[in-house]
Amino acid sequence: MKRIAIMTSGGDAPGMNAAIRAVVRAGMDHGIEVYGIRQAYTGLLNGDMSLMTSREVSGILQRGGTVLQTARNEEFKTPQGQRKAVRRLNEHEIEGMIVIGGDGSLRGAMALQKLGIPTIGIPASIDNDIWGTNMSIGVDTTLNIILDALDRLRDTATSHNRAFLLEVMGRNCGYLALMGGILGGAEVVVTPEKALTMQEVAASMQDAYTRGKSHAIAVIAEGAPYKITELADYLNSHDTGFEIRITILGHIQRGGSPSAFDRLLATRMGVAALERIVAGESGVMVGLDGRVISNVLLEDVTTKTRPISEEYYAMAYTLSR
Ligand code: ADP
Ligand code: F6P
């Protein structure tokens, strides 16, 4: 194998650059040319790719976002789009692909693999919803941003005897809300998988008030069955003892310099992905299993759903009292 290509796809995640750097530098060590595809599957379909040199990945380890940029692309989901993509790879004499991204992007990786392009996936998504890895690249950095926000909100909430509703990302997965709630000491957590009713949220807040708390914090995942503003209106009309304020954290959660954990994870996964493709392995995603970088079949990654442990829900409830 002489030449492979790499892309970052789906929602950006802090640490994607560290993974790109690791693949390119490890590639040089193995005498492999690494082409960077710009804007994910869109760039692949347009043939927008070029050789990445060592200097091009200098100074990106600590940068958030992705220097290759990212995109979402509908055409690539079709069989015609996928055949066009393979044609582009053949035109550039690319013999293997490394796809860095979330579960959707990894479904794209699986499609390339099925069409005969040896492909390895690297899990990167702040949502931590990818099956087969304890942690995806970006999750740790995002959680730290959420915790920073929660700590700040608690200071002001306590000073004013207020309840804060904090909306965090996660359209389909409540991992960030649940872990943010546990680690930030929230009174209430609402996730798409296990959503409390608005009545239950109000009851928890009333309970916090009668137990003498000077604040109440609820972490609400973006994918909750009701909007944060609806919940605020409901709570305002059902005396909880607290004045209600809302904060929507939004895309602030996806930006910024990756944490030490994410830099290490991305670096290890980048090196492992490169070494595996050189060794002739493909159709797998590199994952974190305990302290080990494991191999997980892309077939499994793209067909299984990562569950959130019931233990964490129980812990969030017990420790909120
Ligand atoms: P993420 O990778 O963060 O989960 P998306 O779900 O938006 O983000 O997927 C990113 C891109 O991956 C999509 O825009 C599309 O180009 C590609 N993709 C997603 N699902 C599939 C699929 N089933 N088959 C082929 N490509 C897919
Ligand atoms: O998948 C990552 C993620 O940040 C989700 O948590 C969020 O729901 C979504 O992407 C937001 O997507 P966009 O950046 O397209 O608004």
Coordinates of C-alpha atoms and ligand atoms in Angstrom, one line a residue:
M1 CA 0.0 0.0 0.0
K2 CA 1.4 3.4 -1.1
R3 CA -1.3 6.0 -0.8
I4 CA -4.4 6.4 1.5
A5 CA -6.8 9.2 2.1
I6 CA -8.3 10.7 5.3
M7 CA -11.4 12.7 5.9
T8 CA -13.3 14.2 8.9
S9 CA -17.1 14.0 8.5
G10 CA -20.3 14.8 10.3
G11 CA -20.3 17.2 13.3
D12 CA -16.8 18.5 14.1
A13 CA -15.3 17.3 17.4
P14 CA -12.3 18.7 19.4
G15 CA -9.4 16.3 18.8
M16 CA -10.2 15.6 15.1
N17 CA -7.0 17.6 14.2
A18 CA -4.9 15.6 16.6
A19 CA -6.1 12.4 14.8
I20 CA -5.3 13.9 11.3
R21 CA -1.8 14.8 12.5
A22 CA -1.2 11.3 14.0
V23 CA -2.3 9.6 10.8
V24 CA -0.2 11.8 8.5
R25 CA 3.0 11.6 10.7
A26 CA 2.6 7.8 11.3
G27 CA 2.0 7.4 7.6
M28 CA 5.3 9.1 6.9
D29 CA 7.0 6.7 9.2
H30 CA 5.6 3.8 7.2
G31 CA 6.4 5.4 3.8
I32 CA 2.7 5.9 3.1
E33 CA 1.3 9.0 1.4
V34 CA -1.7 10.4 3.1
Y35 CA -4.2 12.5 1.0
G36 CA -6.5 14.9 2.9
I37 CA -10.0 15.1 1.5
R38 CA -11.6 18.4 2.2
Q39 CA -15.3 18.7 3.3
A40 CA -15.9 15.0 3.9
Y41 CA -18.0 13.1 1.4
T42 CA -18.7 16.3 -0.5
G43 CA -15.0 16.8 -1.2
L44 CA -14.7 13.1 -2.1
L45 CA -17.4 13.3 -4.7
N46 CA -15.7 16.5 -6.1
G47 CA -12.2 15.0 -6.1
D48 CA -11.1 17.7 -3.7
M49 CA -8.1 16.1 -2.1
S50 CA -4.3 16.6 -2.0
L51 CA -1.2 15.2 -0.3
M52 CA -0.7 16.2 3.3
T53 CA 2.8 17.0 4.3
S54 CA 4.3 17.0 7.7
R55 CA 4.4 20.8 7.8
E56 CA 0.7 21.0 6.9
V57 CA -0.1 19.2 10.2
S58 CA 2.2 21.3 12.2
G59 CA 0.6 23.4 14.9
I60 CA -2.9 21.7 14.6
L61 CA -2.7 19.3 17.6
Q62 CA -4.2 21.9 20.0
R63 CA -6.7 23.4 17.6
G64 CA -10.5 22.6 17.8
G65 CA -12.6 22.0 14.7
T66 CA -11.0 20.3 11.7
V67 CA -8.5 21.7 9.3
L68 CA -9.9 19.4 6.6
Q69 CA -13.4 20.9 7.3
T70 CA -16.5 18.7 7.4
A71 CA -19.8 18.5 5.7
R72 CA -23.0 16.5 5.5
N73 CA -23.8 15.1 2.0
E74 CA -27.0 13.4 0.8
E75 CA -25.7 12.3 -2.6
F76 CA -23.2 10.0 -0.9
K77 CA -26.0 8.1 0.7
T78 CA -27.2 6.9 -2.7
P79 CA -25.6 3.9 -4.6
Q80 CA -24.8 6.2 -7.5
G81 CA -23.0 8.7 -5.2
Q82 CA -21.0 5.9 -3.6
R83 CA -19.9 4.5 -7.0
K84 CA -18.9 8.0 -8.0
A85 CA -16.8 8.3 -4.8
V86 CA -15.0 5.0 -5.6
R87 CA -14.3 6.3 -9.1
R88 CA -12.7 9.5 -7.6
L89 CA -10.6 7.4 -5.3
N90 CA -9.4 5.3 -8.2
E91 CA -8.6 8.4 -10.2
H92 CA -6.3 9.5 -7.4
E93 CA -4.9 6.0 -6.9
I94 CA -6.0 5.9 -3.3
E95 CA -5.8 2.4 -2.0
G96 CA -7.4 2.8 1.5
M97 CA -9.5 5.3 3.5
I98 CA -9.6 6.4 7.1
V99 CA -12.8 8.1 8.0
I100 CA -13.0 10.2 11.2
G101 CA -16.5 10.9 12.3
G102 CA -19.8 10.0 14.0
D103 CA -22.1 7.1 13.5
G104 CA -23.5 8.5 10.2
S105 CA -20.0 9.0 8.8
L106 CA -19.0 5.5 9.8
R107 CA -22.1 4.2 7.9
G108 CA -20.5 5.9 4.9
A109 CA -17.2 4.2 5.7
M110 CA -19.0 0.9 5.7
A111 CA -20.4 1.6 2.3
L112 CA -16.9 2.3 0.9
Q113 CA -15.6 -0.9 2.5
K114 CA -18.5 -2.9 0.9
L115 CA -17.5 -1.4 -2.5
G116 CA -14.0 -2.8 -2.1
I117 CA -12.1 0.2 -0.6
P118 CA -10.2 -0.9 2.5
T119 CA -11.5 1.4 5.1
I120 CA -10.9 2.1 8.8
G121 CA -13.1 4.2 11.0
I122 CA -12.1 6.5 13.9
P123 CA -15.0 7.5 16.3
A124 CA -15.3 11.2 16.7
S125 CA -18.5 12.8 18.0
I126 CA -19.2 14.8 21.1
D127 CA -22.4 12.8 21.6
N128 CA -20.6 9.6 22.7
D129 CA -23.3 7.6 20.9
I130 CA -21.0 5.3 18.9
W131 CA -21.3 1.6 19.6
G132 CA -18.0 -0.3 20.4
T133 CA -15.9 2.4 22.1
N134 CA -16.0 3.6 25.7
M135 CA -15.2 7.1 24.5
S136 CA -15.3 8.9 21.2
I137 CA -13.0 11.8 20.3
G138 CA -14.4 15.1 21.5
V139 CA -16.6 13.9 24.3
D140 CA -14.2 14.7 27.2
T141 CA -13.6 18.3 26.0
T142 CA -17.3 18.9 25.6
L143 CA -18.1 17.5 29.0
N144 CA -15.5 19.8 30.5
I145 CA -17.2 22.8 28.8
I146 CA -20.5 21.7 30.2
L147 CA -19.1 21.3 33.7
D148 CA -17.6 24.8 33.4
A149 CA -21.0 26.2 32.5
L150 CA -22.7 24.3 35.3
D151 CA -20.2 25.5 37.9
R152 CA -20.7 29.1 36.7
L153 CA -24.5 28.8 36.7
R154 CA -24.6 27.4 40.2
D155 CA -22.7 30.4 41.5
T156 CA -25.2 32.8 40.2
A157 CA -28.2 30.5 40.9
T158 CA -27.2 30.2 44.6
S159 CA -26.7 33.9 45.0
H160 CA -30.3 34.5 43.7
N161 CA -32.2 31.5 45.0
R162 CA -32.9 30.5 41.4
A163 CA -33.4 27.4 39.3
F164 CA -31.5 27.1 36.0
L165 CA -32.4 24.9 33.1
L166 CA -29.3 24.2 31.0
E167 CA -29.8 22.7 27.5
V168 CA -26.9 20.7 26.2
M169 CA -26.3 18.9 22.9
G170 CA -27.6 15.5 22.1
R171 CA -30.5 15.1 19.6
N172 CA -30.8 11.4 20.1
C173 CA -28.4 10.6 22.9
G174 CA -28.5 11.8 26.5
Y175 CA -24.9 10.9 27.5
L176 CA -23.7 14.5 27.7
A177 CA -26.8 15.6 29.8
L178 CA -26.5 12.6 32.1
M179 CA -22.8 12.8 32.7
G180 CA -22.9 16.6 32.9
G181 CA -25.7 16.2 35.5
I182 CA -23.8 13.7 37.6
L183 CA -20.4 15.5 37.5
G184 CA -21.9 18.9 37.8
G185 CA -24.1 18.0 40.7
A186 CA -27.4 18.8 39.0
E187 CA -30.8 18.2 40.7
V188 CA -32.5 17.0 37.5
V189 CA -31.5 15.3 34.3
V190 CA -33.7 14.9 31.2
T191 CA -32.5 12.8 28.3
P192 CA -34.2 11.6 25.1
E193 CA -33.9 8.0 26.3
K194 CA -35.4 8.6 29.7
A195 CA -37.4 11.8 29.8
L196 CA -39.0 12.9 33.0
T197 CA -42.3 14.5 32.5
M198 CA -42.6 18.3 33.2
Q199 CA -44.6 17.4 36.3
E200 CA -41.8 15.2 37.5
V201 CA -39.2 18.0 36.9
A202 CA -41.4 20.4 38.9
A203 CA -41.8 17.9 41.8
S204 CA -38.0 17.4 41.9
M205 CA -37.5 21.2 42.1
Q206 CA -40.1 21.6 44.8
D207 CA -38.4 18.8 46.7
A208 CA -35.0 20.5 46.4
Y209 CA -36.6 23.7 47.7
T210 CA -38.3 22.1 50.7
R211 CA -35.0 20.3 51.6
G212 CA -33.4 23.7 52.0
K213 CA -31.4 24.0 48.8
S214 CA -30.5 27.5 47.6
H215 CA -30.6 26.6 44.0
A216 CA -31.8 23.9 41.6
I217 CA -30.1 22.9 38.3
A218 CA -31.7 20.8 35.6
V219 CA -29.6 19.6 32.6
I220 CA -31.9 19.0 29.6
A221 CA -30.7 17.2 26.5
E222 CA -31.5 18.9 23.2
G223 CA -33.6 15.8 22.2
A224 CA -35.9 16.0 25.2
P225 CA -39.6 15.6 24.3
Y226 CA -40.4 19.3 25.2
K227 CA -38.5 22.5 24.5
I228 CA -36.6 24.1 27.4
T229 CA -38.8 27.3 27.0
E230 CA -42.0 25.1 27.4
L231 CA -40.5 23.6 30.5
A232 CA -39.6 27.0 31.9
D233 CA -43.2 28.2 31.3
Y234 CA -44.6 25.2 33.0
L235 CA -42.3 25.6 36.1
N236 CA -43.1 29.3 36.3
S237 CA -46.8 28.4 36.5
H238 CA -46.2 25.7 39.2
D239 CA -44.6 27.3 42.2
T240 CA -41.3 25.5 42.7
G241 CA -40.0 28.0 45.3
F242 CA -37.3 29.1 42.8
E243 CA -37.2 31.8 40.1
I244 CA -36.5 30.1 36.7
R245 CA -33.8 31.0 34.2
I246 CA -32.7 29.2 31.1
T247 CA -29.4 28.8 29.3
I248 CA -28.9 27.1 25.9
L249 CA -25.2 26.2 25.6
G250 CA -25.3 25.4 21.8
H251 CA -22.3 25.2 19.6
I252 CA -20.0 26.6 22.2
Q253 CA -19.9 22.9 23.3
R254 CA -18.2 21.9 20.1
G255 CA -15.4 24.4 19.9
G256 CA -12.1 25.0 21.6
S257 CA -8.9 23.3 22.3
P258 CA -9.1 19.5 22.9
S259 CA -8.4 18.3 26.5
A260 CA -5.4 16.2 27.3
F261 CA -7.6 13.1 27.3
D262 CA -9.0 13.9 23.8
R263 CA -5.5 14.7 22.4
L264 CA -4.2 11.4 23.7
L265 CA -7.2 9.4 22.5
A266 CA -7.1 11.0 19.0
T267 CA -3.3 10.4 18.8
R268 CA -3.5 6.8 19.8
M269 CA -6.5 6.1 17.5
G270 CA -4.8 7.9 14.6
V271 CA -1.6 5.9 14.9
A272 CA -3.6 2.6 15.4
A273 CA -5.8 3.3 12.4
L274 CA -2.7 3.9 10.2
E275 CA -0.9 0.8 11.4
R276 CA -3.9 -1.4 10.9
I277 CA -4.5 -0.3 7.4
V278 CA -0.8 -0.8 6.6
A279 CA -1.1 -4.3 8.1
G280 CA -3.9 -5.1 5.7
E281 CA -6.8 -4.8 8.1
S282 CA -10.0 -3.0 7.1
G283 CA -13.7 -2.9 7.7
V284 CA -13.1 -2.0 11.4
M285 CA -13.3 1.0 13.7
V286 CA -10.6 1.6 16.3
G287 CA -12.2 1.8 19.7
L288 CA -11.3 2.4 23.3
D289 CA -11.8 -0.7 25.4
G290 CA -10.6 -0.1 29.0
R291 CA -7.1 1.1 28.4
V292 CA -6.6 -0.7 25.1
I293 CA -7.2 0.5 21.5
S294 CA -9.4 -2.3 20.2
N295 CA -10.7 -3.3 16.8
V296 CA -14.5 -3.3 16.3
L297 CA -16.2 -4.5 13.2
L298 CA -17.8 -1.6 11.2
E299 CA -20.7 -3.9 10.6
D300 CA -21.4 -4.0 14.3
V301 CA -20.8 -0.3 14.8
T302 CA -23.3 0.6 12.2
T303 CA -26.0 -1.8 13.3
K304 CA -25.9 -1.6 17.1
T305 CA -27.0 1.1 19.5
R306 CA -24.8 2.2 22.4
P307 CA -26.9 2.0 25.6
I308 CA -26.5 4.4 28.5
S309 CA -25.9 2.5 31.7
E310 CA -28.9 2.3 34.1
E311 CA -26.3 2.6 36.9
Y312 CA -25.6 6.2 35.8
Y313 CA -29.3 7.2 35.9
A314 CA -29.6 5.7 39.4
M315 CA -26.4 7.5 40.5
A316 CA -27.7 10.9 39.1
Y317 CA -30.9 10.5 41.1
T318 CA -29.3 9.3 44.4
L319 CA -26.6 12.0 44.4
S320 CA -28.9 14.8 43.6
R321 CA -30.6 14.6 47.0
Ligands
ADP1 P1 -22.2 12.0 12.2 O1 -21.1 11.3 11.4 O2 -21.7 13.1 13.1 O3 -23.2 11.0 12.8 P2 -24.2 12.5 10.1 O4 -25.2 11.4 10.6 O5 -24.8 13.8 9.6 O6 -23.1 12.8 11.1 O7 -23.5 11.8 8.8 C1 -22.4 12.5 8.2 C2 -22.4 12.1 6.7 O8 -22.2 10.7 6.6 C3 -23.8 12.3 6.0 O9 -24.0 13.6 5.6 C4 -23.6 11.4 4.8 O10 -22.8 12.0 3.8 C5 -22.8 10.2 5.4 N1 -23.8 9.1 5.8 C6 -24.6 9.1 6.8 N2 -25.4 8.0 6.9 C7 -25.0 7.3 5.8 C8 -25.4 6.0 5.2 N3 -26.4 5.3 5.8 N4 -24.8 5.6 4.1 C9 -23.8 6.4 3.5 N5 -23.4 7.6 4.0 C10 -23.9 8.0 5.1
F6P2 O1 -23.7 15.0 16.5 C1 -23.0 16.1 17.1 C2 -24.0 17.3 17.3 O2 -23.3 18.3 18.0 C3 -25.3 16.9 18.2 O3 -25.1 16.8 19.5 C4 -26.2 18.0 17.7 O4 -27.6 17.6 17.9 C5 -25.9 18.2 16.3 O5 -24.6 17.7 16.1 C6 -26.0 19.6 15.8 O6 -25.7 19.6 14.5 P1 -25.5 21.0 13.7 O7 -24.1 21.4 14.0 O8 -25.7 20.6 12.3 O9 -26.5 22.0 14.2

